[in-house]
Coordinates of C-alpha atoms and ligand atoms in Angstrom, one line a residue:
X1 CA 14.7 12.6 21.6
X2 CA 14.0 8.7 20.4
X3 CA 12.0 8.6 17.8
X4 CA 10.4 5.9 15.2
X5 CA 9.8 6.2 11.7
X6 CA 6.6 4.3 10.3
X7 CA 5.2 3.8 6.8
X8 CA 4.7 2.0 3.9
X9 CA 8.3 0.9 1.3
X10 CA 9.1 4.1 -0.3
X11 CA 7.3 6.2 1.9
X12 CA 10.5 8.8 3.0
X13 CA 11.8 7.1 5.8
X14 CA 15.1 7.4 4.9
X15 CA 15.2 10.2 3.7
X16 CA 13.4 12.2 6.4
X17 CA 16.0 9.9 8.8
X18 CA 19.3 11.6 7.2
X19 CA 17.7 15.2 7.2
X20 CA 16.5 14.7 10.8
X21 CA 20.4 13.3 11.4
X22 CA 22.2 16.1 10.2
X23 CA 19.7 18.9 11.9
X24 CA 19.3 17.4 15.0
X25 CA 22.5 15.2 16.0
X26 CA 20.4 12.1 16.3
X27 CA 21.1 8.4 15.2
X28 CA 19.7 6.7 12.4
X29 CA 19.0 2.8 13.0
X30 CA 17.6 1.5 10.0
X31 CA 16.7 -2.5 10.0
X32 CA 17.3 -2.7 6.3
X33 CA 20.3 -1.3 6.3
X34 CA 21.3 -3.5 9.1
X35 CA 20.3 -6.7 7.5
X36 CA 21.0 -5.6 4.1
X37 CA 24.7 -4.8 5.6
X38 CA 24.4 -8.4 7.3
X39 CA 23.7 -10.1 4.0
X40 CA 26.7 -8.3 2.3
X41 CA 29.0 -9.3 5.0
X42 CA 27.4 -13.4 4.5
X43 CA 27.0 -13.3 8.7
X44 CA 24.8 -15.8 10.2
X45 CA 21.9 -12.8 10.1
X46 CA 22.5 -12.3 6.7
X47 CA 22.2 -15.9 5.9
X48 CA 18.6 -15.8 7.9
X49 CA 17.6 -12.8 6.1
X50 CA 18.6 -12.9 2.3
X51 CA 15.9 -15.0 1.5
X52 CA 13.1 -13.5 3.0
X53 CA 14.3 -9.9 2.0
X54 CA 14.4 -10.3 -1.9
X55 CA 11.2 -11.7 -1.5
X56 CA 9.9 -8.7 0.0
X57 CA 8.8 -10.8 2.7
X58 CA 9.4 -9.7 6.5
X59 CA 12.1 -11.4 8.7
X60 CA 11.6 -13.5 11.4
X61 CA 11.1 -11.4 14.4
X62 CA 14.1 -13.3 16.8
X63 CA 16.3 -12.0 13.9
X64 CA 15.8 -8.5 13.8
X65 CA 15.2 -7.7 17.4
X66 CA 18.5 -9.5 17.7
X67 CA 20.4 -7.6 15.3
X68 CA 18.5 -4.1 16.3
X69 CA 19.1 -4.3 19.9
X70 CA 23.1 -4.8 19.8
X71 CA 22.9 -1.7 17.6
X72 CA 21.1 0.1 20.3
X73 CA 23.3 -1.3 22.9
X74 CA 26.3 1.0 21.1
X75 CA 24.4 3.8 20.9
X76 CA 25.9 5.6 24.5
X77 CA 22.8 7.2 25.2
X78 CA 22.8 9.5 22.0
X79 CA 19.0 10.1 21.1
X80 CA 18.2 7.9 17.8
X81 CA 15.8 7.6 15.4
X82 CA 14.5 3.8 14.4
X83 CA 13.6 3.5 10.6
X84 CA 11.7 0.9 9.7
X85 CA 11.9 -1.3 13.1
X86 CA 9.4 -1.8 15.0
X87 CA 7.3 -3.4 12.2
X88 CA 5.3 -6.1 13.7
X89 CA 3.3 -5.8 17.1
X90 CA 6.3 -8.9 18.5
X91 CA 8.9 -6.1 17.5
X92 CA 7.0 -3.6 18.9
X93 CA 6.4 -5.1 22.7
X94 CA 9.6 -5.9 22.8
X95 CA 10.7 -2.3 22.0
X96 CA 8.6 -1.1 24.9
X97 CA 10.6 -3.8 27.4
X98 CA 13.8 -3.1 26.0
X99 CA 13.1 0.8 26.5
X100 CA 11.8 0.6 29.3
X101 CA 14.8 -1.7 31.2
X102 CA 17.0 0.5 29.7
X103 CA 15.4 3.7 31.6
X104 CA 14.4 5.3 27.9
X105 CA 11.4 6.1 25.7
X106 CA 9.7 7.0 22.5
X107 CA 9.0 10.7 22.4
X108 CA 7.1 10.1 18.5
X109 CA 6.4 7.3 16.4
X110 CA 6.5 9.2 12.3
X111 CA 3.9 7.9 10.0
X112 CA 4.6 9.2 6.7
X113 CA 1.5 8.6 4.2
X114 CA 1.5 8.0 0.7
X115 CA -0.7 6.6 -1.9
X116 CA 0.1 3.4 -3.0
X117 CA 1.1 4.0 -6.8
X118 CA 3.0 7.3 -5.6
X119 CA 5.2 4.5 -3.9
X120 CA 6.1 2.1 -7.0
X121 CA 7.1 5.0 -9.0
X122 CA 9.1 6.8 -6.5
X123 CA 11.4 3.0 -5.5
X124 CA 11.5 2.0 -9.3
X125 CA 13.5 5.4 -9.7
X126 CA 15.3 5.0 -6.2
X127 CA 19.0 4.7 -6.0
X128 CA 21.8 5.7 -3.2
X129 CA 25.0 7.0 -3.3
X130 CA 27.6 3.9 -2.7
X131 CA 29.9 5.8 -0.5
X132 CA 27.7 7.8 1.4
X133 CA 24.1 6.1 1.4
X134 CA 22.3 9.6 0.4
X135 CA 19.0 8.8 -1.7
X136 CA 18.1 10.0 -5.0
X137 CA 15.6 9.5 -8.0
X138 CA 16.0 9.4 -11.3
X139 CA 13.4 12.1 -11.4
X140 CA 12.3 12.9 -8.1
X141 CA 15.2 13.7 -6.7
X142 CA 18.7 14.2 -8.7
X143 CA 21.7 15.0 -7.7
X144 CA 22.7 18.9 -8.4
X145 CA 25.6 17.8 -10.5
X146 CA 24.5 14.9 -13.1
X147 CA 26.4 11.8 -11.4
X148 CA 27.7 13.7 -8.1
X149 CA 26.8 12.8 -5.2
X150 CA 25.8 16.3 -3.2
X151 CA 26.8 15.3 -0.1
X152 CA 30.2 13.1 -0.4
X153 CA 30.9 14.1 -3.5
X154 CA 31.3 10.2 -4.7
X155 CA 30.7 9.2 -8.2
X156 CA 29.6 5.6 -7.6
X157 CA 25.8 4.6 -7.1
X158 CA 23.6 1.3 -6.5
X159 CA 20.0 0.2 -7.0
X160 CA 18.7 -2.2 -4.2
X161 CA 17.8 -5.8 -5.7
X162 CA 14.4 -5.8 -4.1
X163 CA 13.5 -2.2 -6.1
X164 CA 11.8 -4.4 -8.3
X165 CA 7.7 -3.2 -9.3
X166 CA 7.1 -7.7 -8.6
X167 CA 8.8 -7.3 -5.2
X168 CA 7.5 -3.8 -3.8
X169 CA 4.1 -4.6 -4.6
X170 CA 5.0 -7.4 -2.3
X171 CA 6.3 -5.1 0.1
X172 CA 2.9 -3.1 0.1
X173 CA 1.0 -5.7 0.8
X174 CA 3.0 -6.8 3.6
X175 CA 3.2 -3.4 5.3
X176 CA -0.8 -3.0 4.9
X177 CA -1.2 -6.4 6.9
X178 CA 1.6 -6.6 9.3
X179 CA 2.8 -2.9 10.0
X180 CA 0.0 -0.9 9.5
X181 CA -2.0 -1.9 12.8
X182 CA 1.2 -0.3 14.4
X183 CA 0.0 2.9 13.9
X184 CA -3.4 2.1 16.1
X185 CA -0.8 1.3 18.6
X186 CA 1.6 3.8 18.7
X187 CA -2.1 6.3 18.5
X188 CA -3.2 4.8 21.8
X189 CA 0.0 5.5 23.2
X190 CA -0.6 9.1 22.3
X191 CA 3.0 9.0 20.4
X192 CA 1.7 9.0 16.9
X193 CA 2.3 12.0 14.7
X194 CA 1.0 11.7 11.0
X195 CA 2.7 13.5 8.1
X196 CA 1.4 14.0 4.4
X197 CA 4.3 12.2 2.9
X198 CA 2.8 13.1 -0.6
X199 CA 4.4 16.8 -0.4
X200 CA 7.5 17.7 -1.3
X201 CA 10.8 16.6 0.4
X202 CA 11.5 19.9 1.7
X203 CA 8.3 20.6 3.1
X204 CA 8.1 16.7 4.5
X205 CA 11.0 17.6 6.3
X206 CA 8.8 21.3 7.6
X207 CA 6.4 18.9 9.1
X208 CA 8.7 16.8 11.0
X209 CA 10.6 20.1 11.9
X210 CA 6.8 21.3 13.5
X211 CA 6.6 18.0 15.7
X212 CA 10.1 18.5 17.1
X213 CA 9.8 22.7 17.9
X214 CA 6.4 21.4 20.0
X215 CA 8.3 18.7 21.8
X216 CA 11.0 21.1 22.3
X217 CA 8.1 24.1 23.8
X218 CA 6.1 21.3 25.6
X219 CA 9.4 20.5 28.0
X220 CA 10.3 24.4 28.2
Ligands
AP5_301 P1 13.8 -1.4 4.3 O1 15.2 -1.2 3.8 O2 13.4 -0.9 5.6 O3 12.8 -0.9 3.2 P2 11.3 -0.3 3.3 O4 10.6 -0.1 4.5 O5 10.6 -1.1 2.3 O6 11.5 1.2 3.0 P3 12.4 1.8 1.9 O7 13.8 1.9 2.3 O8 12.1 1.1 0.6 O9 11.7 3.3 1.8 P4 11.8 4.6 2.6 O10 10.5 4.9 3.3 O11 13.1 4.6 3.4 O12 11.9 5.6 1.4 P5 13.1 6.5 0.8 O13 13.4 7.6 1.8 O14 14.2 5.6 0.4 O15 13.5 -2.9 4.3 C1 13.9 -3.8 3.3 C2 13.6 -5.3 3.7 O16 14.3 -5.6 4.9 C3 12.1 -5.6 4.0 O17 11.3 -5.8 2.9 C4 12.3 -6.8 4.9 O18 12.5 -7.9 4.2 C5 13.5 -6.5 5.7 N1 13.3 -5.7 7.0 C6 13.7 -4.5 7.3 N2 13.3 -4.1 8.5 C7 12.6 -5.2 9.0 C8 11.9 -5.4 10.2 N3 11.8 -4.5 11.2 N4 11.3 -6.6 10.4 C9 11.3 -7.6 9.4 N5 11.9 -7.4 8.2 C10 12.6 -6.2 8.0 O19 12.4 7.2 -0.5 C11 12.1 6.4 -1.6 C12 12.3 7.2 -2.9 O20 11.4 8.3 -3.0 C13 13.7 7.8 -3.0 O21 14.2 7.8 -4.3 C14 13.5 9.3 -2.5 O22 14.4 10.2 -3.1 C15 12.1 9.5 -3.0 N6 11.4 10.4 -2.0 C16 11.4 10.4 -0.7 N7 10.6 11.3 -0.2 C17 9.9 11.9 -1.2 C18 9.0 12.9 -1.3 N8 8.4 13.5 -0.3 N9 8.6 13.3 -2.6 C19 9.1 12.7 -3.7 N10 10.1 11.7 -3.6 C20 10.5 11.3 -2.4

C-alpha cells in the first residue's frame, strides 16, 4: 500500500504517518523532515532550502523531487506513505511518472481537514521528541510521564523554528493557493479519501484505519 498524506501545516500528517507506521509496517517519507535534516547537515539541499523554509515559503520544486526521489529509490519495494510531498501540481506529475516507470502506484491520497485557527493553536503548542521524532502538545497531546517521551523514553525535546504564529500563517496561505488544488486532482483520479481532522487523534487514526480495512476487502 503507497499512500499520500495531504493537508494544510498542522493538520496531523505526522502524526497519522507514525501511527499508520507502526500498525501497518509502512514507510514514512516526510519532505520536511528531509529538508529540515538537509539543512542540519549544511548539504547543498539544505543550503537551497533554509531560506525558503523559515519563511514558510515552499521550495523550489527541482529541489524536493530531487531529494524525495533518492529516498524512494532506497525504499526496496516496502509500501510507504509520502507526508507532505507531492504539494504542487509540478511535484505531483512527476510523482505519477516516477510511479509509474517504477511499475508502482498510489492506492489513497489522505486529506486531513481542519479549520484554520484549530491549526495555529495546535503548531504554536507542537514540539517532538529529539531522539525519537514522536509529536506532542503542550496541551493537546502530552506525554504520559511529564517530560518522558512515551515511545523512546528520551528526555530531550525541540520546537521547529518555523512554529512561529508570523510563519504558519504563512504556511496557510501557501497551502490554500499551492496545495489545495491537489486535492481536485487526486478526486479525479478517484484516490482521494477525506478525513475530519478536527476529531480526536485516536479516532483520526479510526478513520484512516476504515480506508485501509476497505482497500484490504476490495482486493479479497
Ligand atoms: P512540513 O514539515 O511538511 O510541515 P507542514 O506541512 O507545514 O506540516 P506540519 O509538520 O507542520 O504538520 P502536520 O500535518 O504533520 O501536523 P502534526 O502531526 O505535526 O514542511 C515544513 C516546510 O518544509 C514547508 O513550509 C516548506 O518550506 C518545506 N517543504 C516541505 N515539503 C515540501 C514540498 N513537498 N515542497 C516544497 N516545500 C516543502 O500535528 C501538529 C500538532 O497538532 C502536534 O502537536 C500534534 O500533537 C497535534 N495534533 C495532531 N493531530 C491532532 C488532532 N487530531 N487533534 C488535536 N491535536 C492534534
Amino acid at each position: 500500500m503507497n499512500v499520500i498524506l495531504l493537508g494544510p501545516p498542522g493538520a496531523g500528517k505526522g502524526t497519522q504517518a507514525k501511527l499508520m507506521e507502526e500498525r501497518y509496517g509502512l514507510r514514512q517519507l516526510s519532505s520536511g523532515d528531509m529538508l529540515r535534516a538537509a539543512v542540519a547537515a549544511g548539504t547543498e539541499v539544505g543550503r537551497a532550502a533554509k531560506g525558503y523554509m523559515e519563511q514558510g515559503a515552499l521550495v523550489p520544486d527541482d529541489v524536493v523531487v530531487g531529494a524525495v526521489f533518492e529516498t524512494l529509490e532506497m525504499l526496496n519495494g516496502a509500501g510507504f506513505i509520502l507526508d507532505g510531498f507531492p504539494r504542487t501540481p509540478v511535484q505531483a506529475r512527476a510523482l505519477d511518472e516516477k510511479l509509474q516507470q517504477d511499475g508502482k502506484r498510489i492506492d489513497w491520497a489522505i486529506v486531513f481537514e481542519v479549520d484554520d485557527e484549530q491549526l495555529v493553536q495546535r503548531i504554536a503548542g507542537r514540539y517532538t521528541c529529539a531522539a525519537c521524532g514522536e509529536g506532542y502538545h503542550d496541551t493537546l497531546k502530552t506525554p504520559r510521564a511529564l517530560g518522558v517521551c512515551d515511545r523512546c523514553g528520551g528526555t530531550t525535546f525541540k520546537r521547529r523554528s518555523d512554529d512561529n504564529e508570523e510563519t504558519v500563517r504563512k504556511r496557510l496561505a501557501v497551502y490554500h493557493a499551492e496545495t489545495k488544488p491537489l486535492i481536485e486532482f487526486y478526486r479525479q483520479g478517484g484516490k482521494l479519501r477525506r478525513i475530519d481532522g478536527e476529531r480526536p487523534i485516536e479516532e483520526v487514526s479510526q478513520a484512516v484505519d476504515q480506508v485501509f480495512a476497505e482497500s484490504a476487502a476490495a482486493t479479497t
